[in-house]
């Protein structure tokens, strides 16, 4: 098993899912939107919805959340950018990182934090 230094249990869940994916088809049972940044199979036990998340959708979820922020994870995001504006600003998975960076620059905010976080 991979050992990581992390404060968040979802990080360990994702790592374990990717370890298992070669031999099994893991299903992540969750209600945490942070997990929807990885192309895996998910079951939301509050809604009963099962989904196979594509790589494209997972990438869009990640970079849109970079724009909206996440107060639970101490990611401030951009002022006055919600889900709709983030979806409009980051429509293309192949260019999602660049589109998110452009939105940060448009808002006069530093994008360096995210470049460092994701080793880009």
PDB file of C-alpha atoms in Angstrom:
ATOM      1  CA  UNK A   1       0.000   0.000   0.000  1.00  0.00           C
ATOM      2  CA  UNK A   2       1.141   3.563  -0.709  1.00  0.00           C
ATOM      3  CA  UNK A   3       1.825   5.666   2.372  1.00  0.00           C
ATOM      4  CA  UNK A   4       1.016   9.352   2.170  1.00  0.00           C
ATOM      5  CA  UNK A   5       1.040  12.330   4.473  1.00  0.00           C
ATOM      6  CA  UNK A   6      -2.510  13.680   4.301  1.00  0.00           C
ATOM      7  CA  UNK A   7      -5.107  15.283   6.514  1.00  0.00           C
ATOM      8  CA  UNK A   8      -7.997  14.123   4.371  1.00  0.00           C
ATOM      9  CA  UNK A   9      -9.464  10.645   4.255  1.00  0.00           C
ATOM     10  CA  UNK A  10     -10.676  11.065   0.666  1.00  0.00           C
ATOM     11  CA  UNK A  11      -7.046  11.201  -0.479  1.00  0.00           C
ATOM     12  CA  UNK A  12      -6.452   7.748   0.984  1.00  0.00           C
ATOM     13  CA  UNK A  13      -9.699   6.426  -0.530  1.00  0.00           C
ATOM     14  CA  UNK A  14      -8.657   7.561  -4.007  1.00  0.00           C
ATOM     15  CA  UNK A  15      -5.146   6.166  -3.671  1.00  0.00           C
ATOM     16  CA  UNK A  16      -6.544   2.791  -2.618  1.00  0.00           C
ATOM     17  CA  UNK A  17      -9.089   2.807  -5.458  1.00  0.00           C
ATOM     18  CA  UNK A  18      -6.310   3.323  -8.000  1.00  0.00           C
ATOM     19  CA  UNK A  19      -4.306   0.507  -6.402  1.00  0.00           C
ATOM     20  CA  UNK A  20      -7.295  -1.825  -6.832  1.00  0.00           C
ATOM     21  CA  UNK A  21      -8.352  -0.750 -10.310  1.00  0.00           C
ATOM     22  CA  UNK A  22      -5.971  -3.145 -12.081  1.00  0.00           C
ATOM     23  CA  UNK A  23      -7.597  -6.210 -10.520  1.00  0.00           C
ATOM     24  CA  UNK A  24     -11.099  -5.026  -9.586  1.00  0.00           C
ATOM     25  CA  UNK A  25     -13.635  -2.356 -10.460  1.00  0.00           C
ATOM     26  CA  UNK A  26     -13.818  -0.318  -7.248  1.00  0.00           C
ATOM     27  CA  UNK A  27     -16.908   1.777  -6.524  1.00  0.00           C
ATOM     28  CA  UNK A  28     -16.436   4.801  -4.292  1.00  0.00           C
ATOM     29  CA  UNK A  29     -19.446   5.324  -2.000  1.00  0.00           C
ATOM     30  CA  UNK A  30     -19.507   8.984  -1.010  1.00  0.00           C
ATOM     31  CA  UNK A  31     -21.214  12.341  -0.700  1.00  0.00           C
ATOM     32  CA  UNK A  32     -18.006  14.418  -0.991  1.00  0.00           C
ATOM     33  CA  UNK A  33     -17.644  16.525  -4.160  1.00  0.00           C
ATOM     34  CA  UNK A  34     -13.843  16.486  -3.790  1.00  0.00           C
ATOM     35  CA  UNK A  35     -13.824  12.832  -4.847  1.00  0.00           C
ATOM     36  CA  UNK A  36     -15.412  13.729  -8.188  1.00  0.00           C
ATOM     37  CA  UNK A  37     -12.032  14.858  -9.503  1.00  0.00           C
ATOM     38  CA  UNK A  38     -10.962  11.348 -10.473  1.00  0.00           C
ATOM     39  CA  UNK A  39     -12.197   9.108 -13.312  1.00  0.00           C
ATOM     40  CA  UNK A  40     -13.709   6.287 -11.266  1.00  0.00           C
ATOM     41  CA  UNK A  41     -17.097   4.709 -10.562  1.00  0.00           C
ATOM     42  CA  UNK A  42     -19.080   6.388  -7.773  1.00  0.00           C
ATOM     43  CA  UNK A  43     -22.199   5.764  -5.713  1.00  0.00           C
ATOM     44  CA  UNK A  44     -23.788   8.678  -3.835  1.00  0.00           C
ATOM     45  CA  UNK A  45     -25.600   7.027  -0.947  1.00  0.00           C
ATOM     46  CA  UNK A  46     -27.731  10.118  -0.252  1.00  0.00           C
ATOM     47  CA  UNK A  47     -29.176  10.300  -3.766  1.00  0.00           C
ATOM     48  CA  UNK A  48     -28.808   6.670  -4.864  1.00  0.00           C
ATOM     49  CA  UNK A  49     -27.014   7.808  -8.040  1.00  0.00           C
ATOM     50  CA  UNK A  50     -24.317   5.602  -9.594  1.00  0.00           C
ATOM     51  CA  UNK A  51     -21.978   7.163 -12.151  1.00  0.00           C
ATOM     52  CA  UNK A  52     -18.891   6.313 -14.133  1.00  0.00           C
ATOM     53  CA  UNK A  53     -17.001   9.577 -14.203  1.00  0.00           C
ATOM     54  CA  UNK A  54     -15.042  10.154 -17.396  1.00  0.00           C
ATOM     55  CA  UNK A  55     -11.535  11.562 -17.373  1.00  0.00           C
ATOM     56  CA  UNK A  56     -12.841  14.682 -19.130  1.00  0.00           C
ATOM     57  CA  UNK A  57     -15.584  15.340 -16.562  1.00  0.00           C
ATOM     58  CA  UNK A  58     -13.213  14.658 -13.660  1.00  0.00           C
ATOM     59  CA  UNK A  59     -10.723  17.195 -15.024  1.00  0.00           C
ATOM     60  CA  UNK A  60     -13.484  19.790 -15.470  1.00  0.00           C
ATOM     61  CA  UNK A  61     -14.682  19.186 -11.900  1.00  0.00           C
ATOM     62  CA  UNK A  62     -11.176  19.770 -10.542  1.00  0.00           C
ATOM     63  CA  UNK A  63     -10.427  22.995 -12.404  1.00  0.00           C
ATOM     64  CA  UNK A  64     -13.895  24.450 -11.886  1.00  0.00           C
ATOM     65  CA  UNK A  65     -13.504  23.838  -8.158  1.00  0.00           C
ATOM     66  CA  UNK A  66     -10.141  25.620  -8.286  1.00  0.00           C
ATOM     67  CA  UNK A  67     -12.101  28.647  -9.528  1.00  0.00           C
ATOM     68  CA  UNK A  68     -15.013  28.415  -7.077  1.00  0.00           C
ATOM     69  CA  UNK A  69     -12.852  27.486  -4.118  1.00  0.00           C
ATOM     70  CA  UNK A  70     -13.662  25.216  -1.210  1.00  0.00           C
ATOM     71  CA  UNK A  71     -13.909  26.730   2.260  1.00  0.00           C
ATOM     72  CA  UNK A  72     -13.726  23.270   3.894  1.00  0.00           C
ATOM     73  CA  UNK A  73     -10.280  22.772   2.316  1.00  0.00           C
ATOM     74  CA  UNK A  74      -9.063  26.378   2.820  1.00  0.00           C
ATOM     75  CA  UNK A  75      -9.109  27.095  -0.911  1.00  0.00           C
ATOM     76  CA  UNK A  76     -10.438  30.634  -1.297  1.00  0.00           C
ATOM     77  CA  UNK A  77     -11.317  30.547  -4.989  1.00  0.00           C
ATOM     78  CA  UNK A  78     -12.360  33.698  -6.790  1.00  0.00           C
ATOM     79  CA  UNK A  79     -14.798  36.298  -5.530  1.00  0.00           C
ATOM     80  CA  UNK A  80     -18.222  36.124  -7.167  1.00  0.00           C
ATOM     81  CA  UNK A  81     -17.410  32.911  -9.071  1.00  0.00           C
ATOM     82  CA  UNK A  82     -19.934  30.158  -8.480  1.00  0.00           C
ATOM     83  CA  UNK A  83     -20.598  26.900 -10.280  1.00  0.00           C
ATOM     84  CA  UNK A  84     -22.289  28.525 -13.297  1.00  0.00           C
ATOM     85  CA  UNK A  85     -19.576  31.119 -13.929  1.00  0.00           C
ATOM     86  CA  UNK A  86     -16.853  28.510 -13.402  1.00  0.00           C
ATOM     87  CA  UNK A  87     -18.544  26.178 -15.908  1.00  0.00           C
ATOM     88  CA  UNK A  88     -18.780  29.028 -18.437  1.00  0.00           C
ATOM     89  CA  UNK A  89     -15.116  29.998 -17.903  1.00  0.00           C
ATOM     90  CA  UNK A  90     -13.779  26.412 -17.961  1.00  0.00           C
ATOM     91  CA  UNK A  91     -15.721  24.587 -20.718  1.00  0.00           C
ATOM     92  CA  UNK A  92     -12.940  22.493 -22.304  1.00  0.00           C
ATOM     93  CA  UNK A  93     -11.253  19.647 -20.410  1.00  0.00           C
ATOM     94  CA  UNK A  94      -8.217  19.722 -22.710  1.00  0.00           C
ATOM     95  CA  UNK A  95      -7.588  23.372 -21.831  1.00  0.00           C
ATOM     96  CA  UNK A  96      -9.097  23.442 -18.330  1.00  0.00           C
ATOM     97  CA  UNK A  97      -5.921  24.439 -16.493  1.00  0.00           C
ATOM     98  CA  UNK A  98      -5.219  27.280 -18.926  1.00  0.00           C
ATOM     99  CA  UNK A  99      -8.845  28.439 -18.776  1.00  0.00           C
ATOM    100  CA  UNK A 100      -8.763  28.483 -14.963  1.00  0.00           C
ATOM    101  CA  UNK A 101      -5.485  30.430 -15.037  1.00  0.00           C
ATOM    102  CA  UNK A 102      -7.008  32.959 -17.453  1.00  0.00           C
ATOM    103  CA  UNK A 103      -9.966  33.486 -15.113  1.00  0.00           C
ATOM    104  CA  UNK A 104      -7.568  34.088 -12.209  1.00  0.00           C
ATOM    105  CA  UNK A 105      -5.628  36.627 -14.255  1.00  0.00           C
ATOM    106  CA  UNK A 106      -8.872  38.306 -15.359  1.00  0.00           C
ATOM    107  CA  UNK A 107      -9.815  38.720 -11.677  1.00  0.00           C
ATOM    108  CA  UNK A 108      -6.335  40.076 -10.851  1.00  0.00           C
ATOM    109  CA  UNK A 109      -5.523  37.108  -8.630  1.00  0.00           C
ATOM    110  CA  UNK A 110      -2.330  35.092  -8.337  1.00  0.00           C
ATOM    111  CA  UNK A 111      -2.467  31.652  -9.894  1.00  0.00           C
ATOM    112  CA  UNK A 112       0.947  30.645  -8.506  1.00  0.00           C
ATOM    113  CA  UNK A 113      -0.546  28.788  -5.525  1.00  0.00           C
ATOM    114  CA  UNK A 114      -2.287  26.287  -7.798  1.00  0.00           C
ATOM    115  CA  UNK A 115       0.723  25.875 -10.048  1.00  0.00           C
ATOM    116  CA  UNK A 116       2.753  24.879  -6.981  1.00  0.00           C
ATOM    117  CA  UNK A 117       0.012  22.673  -5.484  1.00  0.00           C
ATOM    118  CA  UNK A 118      -0.388  20.595  -8.617  1.00  0.00           C
ATOM    119  CA  UNK A 119       3.284  20.676  -9.681  1.00  0.00           C
ATOM    120  CA  UNK A 120       2.376  22.241 -13.025  1.00  0.00           C
TER     121      UNK A 120
END
